[in-house]
Amino acid sequence: MRDEKKYKTMSHASRDSLFRDVVKRFVRNRAAVIGLVVLAIILFVIVFANFLVPESLVTAYDTRAKLSPPSAAHWFGTDNLGRDIFARVLYGARITVGIGVGATLTSLIIGALLASVCALSKKADFVIMRIMDVGTCVPSILLALVLLAILGGSVFNMMLTLTIVSVPGFTTRIRAVLLSVVEQDYVKAARISGTSTKVLVMRHILPNALDPIIVDATMTISSMLLSAAGLSFIGVGVSPPSPEWGAMLNYAQQFFRTAPYMAIFPGLAITLTALAVNLVGDGLRDALDPKAIK
């Protein structure tokens, strides 16, 4: 019993030490810290948007202030209908970022489960990977366009489409990581001792492959966000009057010469969010790399 308690204490101490090392390496990366700060501000805006700006301003029409440039009354100006662009960009963050994060998490979970099955069963691996190969043969943007043309443009359909498009890539990448973990001695010992498949996956395989999976998921969020905005920009995703950033850019095209701020602020929101996520992802990749120089 004493040896077991001593082993657990040492295990917790080693994990704490590893976590501190990861945090130190991440904090040394100034770009990653800046990205994290920007991302924290964006998440704060998403969560507390109702306390910052009344939701009614998203669709409120001020006929006396059509196409007004940025001012104290309207920080980002107004569109051709007199709607406040600052309020629309603020609430549009919930839609665009929500689609990116939601689609990433959903496809990550599905991909991790499929990859776990592939890593444990050669027969299932053959079947699943052949299906994934078919999925990856079709260009993702083309598949997304076809699915949205069939399903129609909405927030849910956009998230569903991006999830379907991303699952093959996640499954392939996570499978490559898990196959190396499955070959480790402790996993083989757990399988020989009769450990159930569920426990084997949740306790021995996935936890030891989390580092590259977390980095991959973080980097994928920005591409999902850009895909969501891009699909809405070309008119097949979320459509107006929803304040989705890509849809706002699409709507602002016709007023770009007379009111360029209608496109500038949603475009800056997309750029800053995607850049912040990428910087955090790069920082996590460097911090979690065991070969990183201290």
PDB file of N, CA and C in Angstrom, residues 3 31 69 72 89 107 129 133 186 190 199 205 208 246 251 274 284 288:
ATOM      1  N   ASP A   3       3.924   1.524  -1.098  1.00  0.00           N
ATOM      2  CA  ASP A   3       4.566   1.673  -2.415  1.00  0.00           C
ATOM      3  C   ASP A   3       3.596   2.243  -3.434  1.00  0.00           C
ATOM      4  N   ALA A  31       4.390  35.678 -29.229  1.00  0.00           N
ATOM      5  CA  ALA A  31       3.313  35.652 -30.223  1.00  0.00           C
ATOM      6  C   ALA A  31       2.137  34.808 -29.725  1.00  0.00           C
ATOM      7  N   PRO A  69     -20.717  56.872 -41.219  1.00  0.00           N
ATOM      8  CA  PRO A  69     -19.356  56.382 -40.932  1.00  0.00           C
ATOM      9  C   PRO A  69     -19.173  56.175 -39.428  1.00  0.00           C
ATOM     10  N   ALA A  72     -19.069  58.331 -32.503  1.00  0.00           N
ATOM     11  CA  ALA A  72     -19.300  58.024 -31.092  1.00  0.00           C
ATOM     12  C   ALA A  72     -20.619  57.299 -30.904  1.00  0.00           C
ATOM     13  N   VAL A  89     -21.299  42.852 -35.661  1.00  0.00           N
ATOM     14  CA  VAL A  89     -20.009  42.148 -35.583  1.00  0.00           C
ATOM     15  C   VAL A  89     -19.894  41.429 -34.248  1.00  0.00           C
ATOM     16  N   SER A 107     -16.296  16.927 -35.101  1.00  0.00           N
ATOM     17  CA  SER A 107     -15.489  16.092 -35.998  1.00  0.00           C
ATOM     18  C   SER A 107     -14.302  15.476 -35.265  1.00  0.00           C
ATOM     19  N   MET A 129     -10.936   2.947 -43.166  1.00  0.00           N
ATOM     20  CA  MET A 129      -9.983   3.752 -43.924  1.00  0.00           C
ATOM     21  C   MET A 129     -10.312   3.788 -45.413  1.00  0.00           C
ATOM     22  N   ASP A 133     -10.821   7.146 -47.347  1.00  0.00           N
ATOM     23  CA  ASP A 133     -10.122   7.413 -48.610  1.00  0.00           C
ATOM     24  C   ASP A 133     -11.073   7.971 -49.653  1.00  0.00           C
ATOM     25  N   TYR A 186       3.033  -0.762 -22.489  1.00  0.00           N
ATOM     26  CA  TYR A 186       1.990  -0.679 -21.462  1.00  0.00           C
ATOM     27  C   TYR A 186       0.602  -0.954 -22.048  1.00  0.00           C
ATOM     28  N   ALA A 190      -1.805  -4.100 -21.017  1.00  0.00           N
ATOM     29  CA  ALA A 190      -3.206  -3.895 -20.614  1.00  0.00           C
ATOM     30  C   ALA A 190      -4.143  -4.789 -21.412  1.00  0.00           C
ATOM     31  N   VAL A 199     -12.106   0.868 -21.585  1.00  0.00           N
ATOM     32  CA  VAL A 199     -11.095   1.327 -20.627  1.00  0.00           C
ATOM     33  C   VAL A 199      -9.748   1.491 -21.313  1.00  0.00           C
ATOM     34  N   ILE A 205      -4.912   4.715 -24.228  1.00  0.00           N
ATOM     35  CA  ILE A 205      -4.550   5.123 -25.595  1.00  0.00           C
ATOM     36  C   ILE A 205      -4.733   6.620 -25.816  1.00  0.00           C
ATOM     37  N   ASN A 208      -2.595   9.310 -23.826  1.00  0.00           N
ATOM     38  CA  ASN A 208      -1.188   9.373 -24.211  1.00  0.00           C
ATOM     39  C   ASN A 208      -0.985   9.909 -25.627  1.00  0.00           C
ATOM     40  N   GLY A 246     -19.030  36.263 -42.594  1.00  0.00           N
ATOM     41  CA  GLY A 246     -18.910  36.050 -44.035  1.00  0.00           C
ATOM     42  C   GLY A 246     -20.103  36.609 -44.784  1.00  0.00           C
ATOM     43  N   TYR A 251     -22.679  40.917 -48.119  1.00  0.00           N
ATOM     44  CA  TYR A 251     -23.660  42.005 -48.215  1.00  0.00           C
ATOM     45  C   TYR A 251     -22.976  43.352 -48.455  1.00  0.00           C
ATOM     46  N   ALA A 274      -8.862  34.283 -36.603  1.00  0.00           N
ATOM     47  CA  ALA A 274      -8.103  33.188 -37.207  1.00  0.00           C
ATOM     48  C   ALA A 274      -6.621  33.288 -36.847  1.00  0.00           C
ATOM     49  N   LEU A 284       1.146  26.187 -28.568  1.00  0.00           N
ATOM     50  CA  LEU A 284       0.897  24.886 -27.943  1.00  0.00           C
ATOM     51  C   LEU A 284       1.774  23.799 -28.557  1.00  0.00           C
ATOM     52  N   LEU A 288       4.332  21.837 -26.176  1.00  0.00           N
ATOM     53  CA  LEU A 288       4.103  20.427 -25.919  1.00  0.00           C
ATOM     54  C   LEU A 288       5.156  19.514 -26.553  1.00  0.00           C
TER      55      LEU A 288
END
